[in-house]
Coordinates of C-alpha atoms and ligand atoms in Angstrom, one line a residue:
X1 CA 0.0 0.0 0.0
X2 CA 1.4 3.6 -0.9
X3 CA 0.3 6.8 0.2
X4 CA 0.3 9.4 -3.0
X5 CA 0.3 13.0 -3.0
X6 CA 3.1 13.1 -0.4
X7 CA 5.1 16.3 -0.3
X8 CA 8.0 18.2 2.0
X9 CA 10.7 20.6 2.0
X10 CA 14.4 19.4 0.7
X11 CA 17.8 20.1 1.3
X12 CA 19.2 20.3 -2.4
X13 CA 22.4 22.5 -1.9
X14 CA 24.2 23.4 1.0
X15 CA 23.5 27.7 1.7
X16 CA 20.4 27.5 -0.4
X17 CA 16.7 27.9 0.9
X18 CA 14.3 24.4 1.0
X19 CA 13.0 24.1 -1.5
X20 CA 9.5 22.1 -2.1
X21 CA 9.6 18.5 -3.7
X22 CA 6.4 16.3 -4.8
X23 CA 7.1 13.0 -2.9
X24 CA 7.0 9.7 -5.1
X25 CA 4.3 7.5 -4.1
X26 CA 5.2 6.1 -0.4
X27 CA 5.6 2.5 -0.5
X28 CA 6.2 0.4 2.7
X29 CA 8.7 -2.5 3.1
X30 CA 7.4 -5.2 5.8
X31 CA 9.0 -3.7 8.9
X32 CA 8.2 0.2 7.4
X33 CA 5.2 2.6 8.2
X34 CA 4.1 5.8 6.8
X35 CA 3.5 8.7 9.0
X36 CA 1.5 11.4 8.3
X37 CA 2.9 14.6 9.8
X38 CA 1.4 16.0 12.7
X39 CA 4.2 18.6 13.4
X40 CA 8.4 18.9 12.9
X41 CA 10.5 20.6 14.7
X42 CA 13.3 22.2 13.2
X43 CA 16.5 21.8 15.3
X44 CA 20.0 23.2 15.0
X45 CA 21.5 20.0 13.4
X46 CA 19.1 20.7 10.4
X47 CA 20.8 24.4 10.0
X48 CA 24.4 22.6 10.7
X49 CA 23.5 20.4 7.7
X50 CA 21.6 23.4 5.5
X51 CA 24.1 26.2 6.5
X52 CA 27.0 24.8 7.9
X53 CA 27.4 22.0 5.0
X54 CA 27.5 19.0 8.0
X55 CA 27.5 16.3 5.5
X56 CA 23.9 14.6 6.1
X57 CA 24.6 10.6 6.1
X58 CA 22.0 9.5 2.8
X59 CA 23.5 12.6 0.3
X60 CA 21.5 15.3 -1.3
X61 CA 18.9 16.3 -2.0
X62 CA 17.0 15.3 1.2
X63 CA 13.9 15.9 3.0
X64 CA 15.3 17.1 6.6
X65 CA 13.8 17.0 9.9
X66 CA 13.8 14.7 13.2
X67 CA 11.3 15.3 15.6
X68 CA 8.1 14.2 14.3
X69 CA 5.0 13.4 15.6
X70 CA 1.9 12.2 13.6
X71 CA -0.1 9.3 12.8
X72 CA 0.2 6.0 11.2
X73 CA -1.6 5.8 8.1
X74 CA -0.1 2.9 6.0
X75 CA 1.9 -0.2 7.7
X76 CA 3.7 -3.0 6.2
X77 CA 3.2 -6.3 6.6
X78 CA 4.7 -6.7 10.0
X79 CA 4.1 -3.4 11.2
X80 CA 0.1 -3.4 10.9
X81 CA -0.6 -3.2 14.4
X82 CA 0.7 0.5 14.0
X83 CA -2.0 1.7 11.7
X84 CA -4.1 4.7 13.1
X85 CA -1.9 5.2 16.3
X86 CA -0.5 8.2 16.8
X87 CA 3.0 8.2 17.5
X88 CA 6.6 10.1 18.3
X89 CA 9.4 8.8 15.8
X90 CA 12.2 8.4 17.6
X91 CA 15.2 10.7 16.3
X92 CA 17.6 8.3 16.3
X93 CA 16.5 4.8 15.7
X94 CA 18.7 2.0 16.6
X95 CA 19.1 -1.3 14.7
X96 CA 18.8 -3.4 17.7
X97 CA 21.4 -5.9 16.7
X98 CA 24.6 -4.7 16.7
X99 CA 27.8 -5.0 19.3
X100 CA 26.3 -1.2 20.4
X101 CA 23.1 -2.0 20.7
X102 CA 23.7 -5.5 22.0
X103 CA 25.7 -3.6 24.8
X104 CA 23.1 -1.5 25.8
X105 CA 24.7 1.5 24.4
X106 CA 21.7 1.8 21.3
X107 CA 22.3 5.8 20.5
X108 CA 25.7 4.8 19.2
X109 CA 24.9 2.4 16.8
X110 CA 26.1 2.7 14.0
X111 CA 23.5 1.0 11.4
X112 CA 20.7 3.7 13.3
X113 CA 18.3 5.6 11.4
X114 CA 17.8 9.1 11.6
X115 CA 14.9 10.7 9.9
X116 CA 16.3 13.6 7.9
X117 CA 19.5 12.4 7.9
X118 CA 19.6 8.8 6.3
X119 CA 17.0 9.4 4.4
X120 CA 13.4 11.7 4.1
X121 CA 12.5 13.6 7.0
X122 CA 9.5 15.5 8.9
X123 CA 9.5 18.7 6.8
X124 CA 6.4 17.3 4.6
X125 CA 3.4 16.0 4.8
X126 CA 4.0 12.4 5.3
X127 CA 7.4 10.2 6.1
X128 CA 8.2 6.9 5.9
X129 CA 10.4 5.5 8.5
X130 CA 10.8 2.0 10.6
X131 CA 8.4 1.0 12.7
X132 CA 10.9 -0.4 15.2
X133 CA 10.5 1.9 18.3
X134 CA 7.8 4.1 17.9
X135 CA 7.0 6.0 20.6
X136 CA 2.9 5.5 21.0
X137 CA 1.1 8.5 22.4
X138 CA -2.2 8.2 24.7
X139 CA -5.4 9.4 23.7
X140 CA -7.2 11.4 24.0
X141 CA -4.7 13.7 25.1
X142 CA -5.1 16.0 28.2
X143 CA -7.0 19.7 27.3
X144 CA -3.9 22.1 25.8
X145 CA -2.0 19.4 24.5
X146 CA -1.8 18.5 20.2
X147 CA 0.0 16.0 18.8
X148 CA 1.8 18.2 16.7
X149 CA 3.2 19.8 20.6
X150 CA 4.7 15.9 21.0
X151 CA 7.4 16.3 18.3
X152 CA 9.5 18.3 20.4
X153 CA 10.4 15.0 22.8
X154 CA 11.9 13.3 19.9
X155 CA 15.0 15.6 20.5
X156 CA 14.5 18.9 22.5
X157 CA 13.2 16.8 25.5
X158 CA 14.4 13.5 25.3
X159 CA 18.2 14.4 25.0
X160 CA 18.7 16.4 28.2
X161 CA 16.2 13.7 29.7
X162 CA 19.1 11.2 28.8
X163 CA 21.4 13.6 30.2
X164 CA 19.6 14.3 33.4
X165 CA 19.1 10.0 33.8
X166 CA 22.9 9.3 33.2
X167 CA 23.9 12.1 35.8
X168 CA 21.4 10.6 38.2
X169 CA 20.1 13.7 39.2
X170 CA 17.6 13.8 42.3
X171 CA 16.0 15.8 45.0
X172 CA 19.6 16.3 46.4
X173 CA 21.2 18.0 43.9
X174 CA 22.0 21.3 42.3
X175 CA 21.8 21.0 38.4
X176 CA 22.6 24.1 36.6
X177 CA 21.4 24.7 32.6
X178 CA 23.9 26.6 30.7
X179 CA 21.2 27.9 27.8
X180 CA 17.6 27.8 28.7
X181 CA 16.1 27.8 24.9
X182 CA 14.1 24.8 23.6
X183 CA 16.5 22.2 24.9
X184 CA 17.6 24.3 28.0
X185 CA 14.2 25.0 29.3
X186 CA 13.0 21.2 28.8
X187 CA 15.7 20.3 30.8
X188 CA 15.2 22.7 33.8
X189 CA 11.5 21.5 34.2
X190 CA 12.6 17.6 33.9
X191 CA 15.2 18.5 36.9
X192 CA 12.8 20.5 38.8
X193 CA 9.9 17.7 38.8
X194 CA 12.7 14.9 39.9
X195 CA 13.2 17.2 43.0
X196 CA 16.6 19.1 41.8
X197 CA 17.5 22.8 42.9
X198 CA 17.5 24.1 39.4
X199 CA 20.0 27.1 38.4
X200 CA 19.1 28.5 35.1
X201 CA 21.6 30.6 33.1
X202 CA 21.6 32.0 30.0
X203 CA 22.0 35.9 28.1
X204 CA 18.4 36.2 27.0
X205 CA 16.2 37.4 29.9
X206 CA 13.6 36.7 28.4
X207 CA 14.0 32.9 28.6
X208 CA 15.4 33.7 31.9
X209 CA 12.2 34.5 32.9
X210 CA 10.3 31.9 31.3
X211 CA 12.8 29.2 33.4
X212 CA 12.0 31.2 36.5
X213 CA 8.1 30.4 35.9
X214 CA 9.5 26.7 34.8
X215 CA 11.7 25.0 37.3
X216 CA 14.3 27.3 37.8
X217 CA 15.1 28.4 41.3
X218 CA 17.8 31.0 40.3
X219 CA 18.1 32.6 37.3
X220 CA 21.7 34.4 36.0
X221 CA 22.2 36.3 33.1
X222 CA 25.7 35.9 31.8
X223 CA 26.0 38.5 29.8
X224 CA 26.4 40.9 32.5
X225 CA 28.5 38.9 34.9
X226 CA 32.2 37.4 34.8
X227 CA 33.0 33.9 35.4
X228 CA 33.9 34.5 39.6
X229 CA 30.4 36.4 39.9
X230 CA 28.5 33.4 38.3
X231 CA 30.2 31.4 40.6
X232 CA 29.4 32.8 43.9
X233 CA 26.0 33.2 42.6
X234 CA 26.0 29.4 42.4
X235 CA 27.6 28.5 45.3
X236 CA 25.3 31.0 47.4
X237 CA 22.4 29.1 46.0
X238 CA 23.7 26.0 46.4
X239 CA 24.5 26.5 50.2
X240 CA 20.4 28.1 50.6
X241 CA 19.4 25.1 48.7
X242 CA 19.7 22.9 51.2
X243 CA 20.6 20.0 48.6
X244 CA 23.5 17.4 50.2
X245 CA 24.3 16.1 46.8
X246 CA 28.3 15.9 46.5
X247 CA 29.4 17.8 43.1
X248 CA 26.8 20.5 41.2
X249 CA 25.3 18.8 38.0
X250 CA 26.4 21.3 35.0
X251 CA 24.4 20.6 31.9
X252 CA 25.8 22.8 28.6
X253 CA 22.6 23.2 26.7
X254 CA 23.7 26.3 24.7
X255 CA 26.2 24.6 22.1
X256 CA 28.1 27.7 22.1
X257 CA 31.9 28.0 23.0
X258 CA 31.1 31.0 25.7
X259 CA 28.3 28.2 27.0
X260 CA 30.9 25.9 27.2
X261 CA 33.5 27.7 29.3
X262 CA 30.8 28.7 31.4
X263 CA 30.1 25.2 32.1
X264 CA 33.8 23.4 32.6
X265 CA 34.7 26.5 35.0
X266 CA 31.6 25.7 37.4
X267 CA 32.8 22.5 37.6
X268 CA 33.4 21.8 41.5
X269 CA 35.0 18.9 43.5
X270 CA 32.9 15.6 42.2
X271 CA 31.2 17.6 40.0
X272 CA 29.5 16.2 36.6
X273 CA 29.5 18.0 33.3
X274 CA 26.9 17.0 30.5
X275 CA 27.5 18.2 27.1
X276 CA 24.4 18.8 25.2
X277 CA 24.6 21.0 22.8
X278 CA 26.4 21.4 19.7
X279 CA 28.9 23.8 18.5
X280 CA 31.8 22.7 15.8
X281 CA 33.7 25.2 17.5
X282 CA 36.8 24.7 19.6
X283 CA 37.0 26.1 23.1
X284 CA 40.4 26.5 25.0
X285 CA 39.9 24.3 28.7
X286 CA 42.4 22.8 31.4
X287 CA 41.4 19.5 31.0
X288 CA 43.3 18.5 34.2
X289 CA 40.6 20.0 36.3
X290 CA 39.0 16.9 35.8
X291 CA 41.8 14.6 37.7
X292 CA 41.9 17.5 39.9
X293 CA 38.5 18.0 41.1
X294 CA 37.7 13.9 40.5
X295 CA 35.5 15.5 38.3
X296 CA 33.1 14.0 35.2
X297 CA 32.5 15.1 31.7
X298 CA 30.3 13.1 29.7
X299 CA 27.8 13.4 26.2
X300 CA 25.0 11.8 24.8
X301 CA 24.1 11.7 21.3
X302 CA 20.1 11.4 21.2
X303 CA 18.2 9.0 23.7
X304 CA 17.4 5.5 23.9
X305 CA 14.0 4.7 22.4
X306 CA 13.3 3.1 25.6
X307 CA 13.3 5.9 27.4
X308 CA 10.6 7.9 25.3
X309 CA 7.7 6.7 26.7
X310 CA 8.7 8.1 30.7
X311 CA 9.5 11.5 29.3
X312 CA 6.0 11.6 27.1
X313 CA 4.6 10.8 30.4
X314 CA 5.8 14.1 32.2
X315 CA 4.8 15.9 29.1
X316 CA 1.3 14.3 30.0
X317 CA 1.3 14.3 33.2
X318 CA 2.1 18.5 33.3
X319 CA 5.2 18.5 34.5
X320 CA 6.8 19.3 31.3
X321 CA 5.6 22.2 29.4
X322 CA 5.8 22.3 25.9
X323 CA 3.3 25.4 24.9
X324 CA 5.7 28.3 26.0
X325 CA 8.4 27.4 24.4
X326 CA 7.3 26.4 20.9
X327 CA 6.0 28.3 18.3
X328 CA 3.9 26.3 15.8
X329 CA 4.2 27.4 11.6
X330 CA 2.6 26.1 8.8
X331 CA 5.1 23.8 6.6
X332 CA 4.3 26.0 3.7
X333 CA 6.9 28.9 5.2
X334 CA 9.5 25.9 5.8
X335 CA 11.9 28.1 3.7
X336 CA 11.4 31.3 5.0
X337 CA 11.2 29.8 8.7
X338 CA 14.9 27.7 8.2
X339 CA 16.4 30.5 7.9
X340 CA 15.1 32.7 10.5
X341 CA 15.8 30.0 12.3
X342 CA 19.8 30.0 10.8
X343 CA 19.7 33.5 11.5
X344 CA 19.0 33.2 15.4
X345 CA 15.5 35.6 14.9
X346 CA 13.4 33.0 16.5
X347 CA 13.3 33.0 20.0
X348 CA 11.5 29.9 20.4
X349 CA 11.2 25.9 18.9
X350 CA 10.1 26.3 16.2
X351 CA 7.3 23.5 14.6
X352 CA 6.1 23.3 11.1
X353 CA 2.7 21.9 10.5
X354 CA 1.3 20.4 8.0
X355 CA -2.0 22.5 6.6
X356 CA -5.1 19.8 6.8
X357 CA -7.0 18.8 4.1
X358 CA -10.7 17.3 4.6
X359 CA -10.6 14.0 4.5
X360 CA -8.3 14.3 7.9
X361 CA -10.7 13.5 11.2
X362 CA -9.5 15.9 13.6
X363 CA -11.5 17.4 16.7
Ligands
LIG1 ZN1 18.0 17.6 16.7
LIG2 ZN1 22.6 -1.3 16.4

């Protein structure tokens, strides 16, 4: 079974704008379904492969975009118990098979599938992908929350919520957010509902202020203080706090180099460093504080599929917000949008949606 009249938004030439591509008729393999595109969110690693030339893994010209949400509307043979759930596509789908996955380490594996990057992506109407891994959502969903909203977990949310799980955060520690945008700001709330006294910094006050209504017990605004101030801020709070965790948890959720010097110089005795975000840009460090504060640094690329289903809960539970830090576009201004979004003039997460046609039942 194929789904016709499939279209989306490619990649054709690195520094050029998206540009809109009739899909051929979507045919699924046994193990494949077809999703029809409830929202994508566009994410910095699409402007690092449109902008920044980051070589995407299937070449060019390619339909980008990995966090998609949407429902099942044709299923191969052995995917059929998918059809008409709505569901999250994992951005980064492991094979299951290999050494990696076999290890337990599935978001380094190297036969994974990324939407948008090994092959068609979100920024259409439909998108076929495995079915291996779905993420199924709950319905009806609570009042306030769309399934176009959900797309978001498959990276913004789900990659500090692998950070904040492999740090161990709980209600005994300090965490600290370096960059409180989409990715930032999910991971402020996750801390704050596992019990966390949450420090939120960052140079926008705006966002500043939206983490203070979020999570975030402190709020610092970098722009106007030196490393030593930001410190003492920190440690001040950390004293008040109360929290008898050993070593602040320091999440880099900016991907910028100032971000990311912020980050390694809070780093205190037993302290643990997650990097998040990404920059292809160097920063100068003295790695030796490590050995000399018996110190950690570790990343994570994406988030188990396992793990999607716990941080769609919070989101439906309320103790994630999604709403305030989104901002929902029709895929139609894809091109347009991408680049305001290259260009840094969007202050929020940006998600393009599909415009409905009739034959769509929708409330
Ligand atoms: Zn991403
Ligand atoms: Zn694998």
């Amino acid at each position: 079974m194929g789904i016709d009249g499939a279209y989306g938004y490619r990649l054709v030439r690195v520094g050029q704008p998206l540009e809109r591509v009739e899909l051929p008729s979507l045919e699924t393999g046994p193990e494949d379904v077809v999703v029809e595109v409830a929202g994508c969110g566009i994410c910095h690693t699409d402007v690092g492969f449109a902008v920044d030339g980051v070589p995407t893994r299937k070449a060019l010209p390619l339909v980008l975009g990995h966090e998609i949400s949407g429902r099942v509307v044709a299923a191969g043979g052995n995917a059929g118990s998918w059809l008409g759930r709505t569901v999250i596509v994992p951005a980064v789908i492991p094979c299951g098979g290999c050494p990696a996955c076999q290890a337990g380490r599935p978001t380094i594996c190297r036969n994974q599938f990324m939407p948008g990057n090994d092959g068609d992506g979100g920024f259409a109407t439909h998108v076929r992908v495995p079915s291996r891994h779905l993420c199924p959502v709950p319905e009806p969903l609570p009042p306030g929350l769309a399934t176009e909203l959900l797309s978001v977990i498959a990276d913004a949310v789900t990659t500090p919520w692998e950070a904040i799980r492999r740090a161990g955060v709980s209600p005994d520690d300090v965490a600290i957010f370096i960059g409180v945008g989409g990715v930032g700001g999910f991971g402020v709330q996750i801390a704050a509902a596992l019990g966390a006294a949450v420090v939120a910094i960052d140079i926008d006050s705006g966002k500043l202020e939206l983490a203070a209504q979020h999570g975030a017990g402190l709020t610092l605004n970098s722009s106007s203080m030196n490393e030593k101030d930001l410190k003492a801020a920190v440690r001040n709070f950390a004293k008040q706090s109360g929290r008898r965790g050993i070593g602040l948890k320091i999440f880099e959720t900016s991907g910028t180099p100032a971000g990311q010097q912020i980050a390694f110089g809070l780093l205190d005795f037993g302290g643990y460093l997650a990097v998040v975000g990404f920059t292809p840009r160097k920063v100068e460090l003295r790695l030796s504080n490590l050995m000399a504060l018996d110190a950690t640094a570790r990343g994570n690329w994406g988030c188990p599929p396992d793990q999607y289903p716990a941080a769609l809960d919070f989101v439906v539970q309320g103790r994630v917000a999604i709403a305030p830090y989104v901002e929902l576009r029709p895929l139609e201004d894809a091109p347009a949008v991408f680049d305001a979004v290259a260009r840094h003039a969007t202050t929020r997460r940006v998600i393009l949606k599909p415009v409905l046609n009739n034959n769509q039942e929708k409330p």
